[in-house]
Amino acid sequence: MSYPPDRFDAAVDTIVARDPRYAPHAYYFLRDALNFTVENLKEQEGQTRHVDGKELLFGFRDLALKEFGPMASTLLSEWGVSRCSDLGEMVFNLIDERIFGRQENDSREDFSELFSFHDSFVKPFLPKAAQAN
C-alpha cells in the first residue's frame, strides 16, 4: 500500500498534535508493518486483501523482531507503544485521518492483548534460565 509521503506526513503531524501518546516514528513503523503484513499475506494467498487487527498485530510483532531484535522493546517503549491495544489506538487515529481504510466490522477490540510485549520482545533475548520464568 502506498500513500503520498506528504499526505502521510501531514496526517501524522495532525494526529500527534491531537494525541501525543505515540511518537511519529511509531506511525511510520506501523505503516511499514502494514505493508509487510500485506506482502506476506499476498505471498501466502496469491492476492491482496484487507488485513484484520490480529494479522496486523502479528505482522507488527514479526517486523519489529526482524528489524530491531533485542532492541525492539526499548525502541517501542520510547515511542509510547507497550501493548497491543496501543496499536489499535494508532490504527484508528490513522483511520480517522483517512490514511488507513476500515471495514464495517473492524474495531479497537480487534487489537486486544493477543500477546504480551514482554513475552514477545524481551523474553526471547533473556538467558535460557531466565526464560523459564
PDB file of C-alpha atoms in Angstrom:
ATOM      1  CA  MET A   1       0.000   0.000   0.000  1.00  0.00           C
ATOM      2  CA  SER A   2       1.338   3.367  -0.899  1.00  0.00           C
ATOM      3  CA  TYR A   3       0.386   6.772   0.393  1.00  0.00           C
ATOM      4  CA  PRO A   4       1.772  10.068  -0.889  1.00  0.00           C
ATOM      5  CA  PRO A   5       4.549  10.886   1.604  1.00  0.00           C
ATOM      6  CA  ASP A   6       3.372  14.439   2.151  1.00  0.00           C
ATOM      7  CA  ARG A   7      -0.187  13.237   2.919  1.00  0.00           C
ATOM      8  CA  PHE A   8       1.047  10.644   5.406  1.00  0.00           C
ATOM      9  CA  ASP A   9       3.443  13.153   6.989  1.00  0.00           C
ATOM     10  CA  ALA A  10       0.665  15.728   7.378  1.00  0.00           C
ATOM     11  CA  ALA A  11      -1.679  13.134   8.864  1.00  0.00           C
ATOM     12  CA  VAL A  12       0.935  12.040  11.408  1.00  0.00           C
ATOM     13  CA  ASP A  13       1.602  15.677  12.353  1.00  0.00           C
ATOM     14  CA  THR A  14      -2.137  16.233  12.872  1.00  0.00           C
ATOM     15  CA  ILE A  15      -2.512  13.052  14.909  1.00  0.00           C
ATOM     16  CA  VAL A  16       0.484  13.726  17.156  1.00  0.00           C
ATOM     17  CA  ALA A  17      -0.716  17.285  17.809  1.00  0.00           C
ATOM     18  CA  ARG A  18      -4.117  15.907  18.838  1.00  0.00           C
ATOM     19  CA  ASP A  19      -2.923  12.703  20.560  1.00  0.00           C
ATOM     20  CA  PRO A  20       0.715  12.886  21.690  1.00  0.00           C
ATOM     21  CA  ARG A  21       0.779   9.415  23.318  1.00  0.00           C
ATOM     22  CA  TYR A  22       2.733   7.919  20.416  1.00  0.00           C
ATOM     23  CA  ALA A  23       5.840   9.229  18.674  1.00  0.00           C
ATOM     24  CA  PRO A  24       5.702   9.954  14.948  1.00  0.00           C
ATOM     25  CA  HIS A  25       8.187   7.117  14.344  1.00  0.00           C
ATOM     26  CA  ALA A  26       5.635   4.678  15.745  1.00  0.00           C
ATOM     27  CA  TYR A  27       3.174   5.637  13.000  1.00  0.00           C
ATOM     28  CA  TYR A  28       5.797   5.261  10.287  1.00  0.00           C
ATOM     29  CA  PHE A  29       6.728   1.843  11.609  1.00  0.00           C
ATOM     30  CA  LEU A  30       3.053   0.867  11.812  1.00  0.00           C
ATOM     31  CA  ARG A  31       2.704   1.806   8.136  1.00  0.00           C
ATOM     32  CA  ASP A  32       5.756  -0.333   7.347  1.00  0.00           C
ATOM     33  CA  ALA A  33       4.267  -3.193   9.373  1.00  0.00           C
ATOM     34  CA  LEU A  34       1.020  -2.968   7.414  1.00  0.00           C
ATOM     35  CA  ASN A  35       2.944  -3.124   4.132  1.00  0.00           C
ATOM     36  CA  PHE A  36       5.000  -6.051   5.472  1.00  0.00           C
ATOM     37  CA  THR A  37       1.835  -7.886   6.516  1.00  0.00           C
ATOM     38  CA  VAL A  38       0.068  -7.248   3.201  1.00  0.00           C
ATOM     39  CA  GLU A  39       3.074  -8.554   1.274  1.00  0.00           C
ATOM     40  CA  ASN A  40       3.368 -11.671   3.453  1.00  0.00           C
ATOM     41  CA  LEU A  41      -0.328 -12.449   3.044  1.00  0.00           C
ATOM     42  CA  LYS A  42      -0.072 -11.853  -0.703  1.00  0.00           C
ATOM     43  CA  GLU A  43       2.793 -14.363  -0.908  1.00  0.00           C
ATOM     44  CA  GLN A  44       0.791 -16.918   1.082  1.00  0.00           C
ATOM     45  CA  GLU A  45      -2.584 -16.395  -0.584  1.00  0.00           C
ATOM     46  CA  GLY A  46      -1.685 -15.033  -4.007  1.00  0.00           C
ATOM     47  CA  GLN A  47      -3.858 -11.949  -3.608  1.00  0.00           C
ATOM     48  CA  THR A  48      -4.015  -8.638  -1.783  1.00  0.00           C
ATOM     49  CA  ARG A  49      -6.825  -8.182   0.713  1.00  0.00           C
ATOM     50  CA  HIS A  50      -7.872  -6.260   3.796  1.00  0.00           C
ATOM     51  CA  VAL A  51      -5.711  -7.026   6.836  1.00  0.00           C
ATOM     52  CA  ASP A  52      -7.553  -7.533  10.098  1.00  0.00           C
ATOM     53  CA  GLY A  53      -6.354  -6.403  13.507  1.00  0.00           C
ATOM     54  CA  LYS A  54      -4.974  -9.764  14.562  1.00  0.00           C
ATOM     55  CA  GLU A  55      -2.993 -10.141  11.342  1.00  0.00           C
ATOM     56  CA  LEU A  56      -1.592  -6.632  11.682  1.00  0.00           C
ATOM     57  CA  LEU A  57      -0.600  -7.236  15.307  1.00  0.00           C
ATOM     58  CA  PHE A  58       1.356 -10.353  14.416  1.00  0.00           C
ATOM     59  CA  GLY A  59       2.884  -8.666  11.362  1.00  0.00           C
ATOM     60  CA  PHE A  60       3.928  -5.725  13.528  1.00  0.00           C
ATOM     61  CA  ARG A  61       5.499  -8.094  16.048  1.00  0.00           C
ATOM     62  CA  ASP A  62       7.344 -10.067  13.373  1.00  0.00           C
ATOM     63  CA  LEU A  63       8.692  -6.959  11.649  1.00  0.00           C
ATOM     64  CA  ALA A  64       9.784  -5.374  14.949  1.00  0.00           C
ATOM     65  CA  LEU A  65      11.726  -8.529  15.840  1.00  0.00           C
ATOM     66  CA  LYS A  66      13.213  -8.733  12.352  1.00  0.00           C
ATOM     67  CA  GLU A  67      14.223  -5.061  12.226  1.00  0.00           C
ATOM     68  CA  PHE A  68      15.145  -4.338  15.844  1.00  0.00           C
ATOM     69  CA  GLY A  69      15.839  -7.700  17.508  1.00  0.00           C
ATOM     70  CA  PRO A  70      16.653  -7.303  21.206  1.00  0.00           C
ATOM     71  CA  MET A  71      16.201  -3.513  20.983  1.00  0.00           C
ATOM     72  CA  ALA A  72      12.528  -3.801  19.927  1.00  0.00           C
ATOM     73  CA  SER A  73      11.146  -3.488  23.444  1.00  0.00           C
ATOM     74  CA  THR A  74      13.246  -0.429  24.256  1.00  0.00           C
ATOM     75  CA  LEU A  75      12.503   1.325  20.988  1.00  0.00           C
ATOM     76  CA  LEU A  76       8.768   0.636  21.068  1.00  0.00           C
ATOM     77  CA  SER A  77       8.618   1.822  24.669  1.00  0.00           C
ATOM     78  CA  GLU A  78      10.359   5.079  23.697  1.00  0.00           C
ATOM     79  CA  TRP A  79       7.703   5.529  21.020  1.00  0.00           C
ATOM     80  CA  GLY A  80       4.929   5.015  23.611  1.00  0.00           C
ATOM     81  CA  VAL A  81       3.939   1.561  22.339  1.00  0.00           C
ATOM     82  CA  SER A  82       3.871  -1.034  25.115  1.00  0.00           C
ATOM     83  CA  ARG A  83       0.878  -3.276  24.406  1.00  0.00           C
ATOM     84  CA  CYS A  84      -1.330  -4.492  21.584  1.00  0.00           C
ATOM     85  CA  SER A  85      -4.113  -2.016  22.311  1.00  0.00           C
ATOM     86  CA  ASP A  86      -1.691   0.856  21.625  1.00  0.00           C
ATOM     87  CA  LEU A  87      -1.549  -0.338  18.028  1.00  0.00           C
ATOM     88  CA  GLY A  88      -5.328  -0.303  17.835  1.00  0.00           C
ATOM     89  CA  GLU A  89      -5.368   3.309  19.032  1.00  0.00           C
ATOM     90  CA  MET A  90      -2.806   4.239  16.398  1.00  0.00           C
ATOM     91  CA  VAL A  91      -4.660   2.390  13.637  1.00  0.00           C
ATOM     92  CA  PHE A  92      -7.888   4.183  14.464  1.00  0.00           C
ATOM     93  CA  ASN A  93      -6.072   7.523  14.587  1.00  0.00           C
ATOM     94  CA  LEU A  94      -4.899   6.794  11.029  1.00  0.00           C
ATOM     95  CA  ILE A  95      -8.417   5.708  10.041  1.00  0.00           C
ATOM     96  CA  ASP A  96      -9.784   8.996  11.412  1.00  0.00           C
ATOM     97  CA  GLU A  97      -7.335  10.836   9.142  1.00  0.00           C
ATOM     98  CA  ARG A  98      -8.414   8.654   6.183  1.00  0.00           C
ATOM     99  CA  ILE A  99      -4.962   7.158   5.757  1.00  0.00           C
ATOM    100  CA  PHE A 100      -5.929   3.582   6.644  1.00  0.00           C
ATOM    101  CA  GLY A 101      -9.145   2.007   5.434  1.00  0.00           C
ATOM    102  CA  ARG A 102     -11.729   0.312   7.575  1.00  0.00           C
ATOM    103  CA  GLN A 103     -14.315  -2.369   7.103  1.00  0.00           C
ATOM    104  CA  GLU A 104     -17.608  -2.217   8.955  1.00  0.00           C
ATOM    105  CA  ASN A 105     -16.667  -4.959  11.418  1.00  0.00           C
ATOM    106  CA  ASP A 106     -13.226  -3.520  12.296  1.00  0.00           C
ATOM    107  CA  SER A 107     -12.935  -2.252  15.870  1.00  0.00           C
ATOM    108  CA  ARG A 108     -10.420  -1.299  18.520  1.00  0.00           C
ATOM    109  CA  GLU A 109     -11.250  -4.567  20.271  1.00  0.00           C
ATOM    110  CA  ASP A 110      -9.563  -6.384  17.365  1.00  0.00           C
ATOM    111  CA  PHE A 111      -6.346  -5.160  18.948  1.00  0.00           C
ATOM    112  CA  SER A 112      -6.977  -6.665  22.357  1.00  0.00           C
ATOM    113  CA  GLU A 113      -3.980  -8.076  24.138  1.00  0.00           C
ATOM    114  CA  LEU A 114      -3.321 -11.038  21.837  1.00  0.00           C
ATOM    115  CA  PHE A 115       0.233 -11.338  23.085  1.00  0.00           C
ATOM    116  CA  SER A 116       2.432  -9.887  25.772  1.00  0.00           C
ATOM    117  CA  PHE A 117       5.033  -7.387  24.645  1.00  0.00           C
ATOM    118  CA  HIS A 118       7.323  -8.721  27.366  1.00  0.00           C
ATOM    119  CA  ASP A 119       6.948 -12.307  26.141  1.00  0.00           C
ATOM    120  CA  SER A 120       7.432 -11.255  22.513  1.00  0.00           C
ATOM    121  CA  PHE A 121      10.139  -8.608  22.707  1.00  0.00           C
ATOM    122  CA  VAL A 122      12.064  -9.252  25.934  1.00  0.00           C
ATOM    123  CA  LYS A 123      11.810 -12.903  26.920  1.00  0.00           C
ATOM    124  CA  PRO A 124      13.369 -14.386  23.739  1.00  0.00           C
ATOM    125  CA  PHE A 125      16.554 -12.420  24.415  1.00  0.00           C
ATOM    126  CA  LEU A 126      16.936 -13.338  28.080  1.00  0.00           C
ATOM    127  CA  PRO A 127      19.400 -16.041  29.178  1.00  0.00           C
ATOM    128  CA  LYS A 128      17.859 -19.523  28.991  1.00  0.00           C
ATOM    129  CA  ALA A 129      17.479 -19.801  32.781  1.00  0.00           C
ATOM    130  CA  ALA A 130      15.512 -16.544  32.929  1.00  0.00           C
ATOM    131  CA  GLN A 131      13.232 -17.526  30.024  1.00  0.00           C
ATOM    132  CA  ALA A 132      11.590 -20.238  32.138  1.00  0.00           C
ATOM    133  CA  ASN A 133      10.071 -17.596  34.446  1.00  0.00           C
TER     134      ASN A 133
END
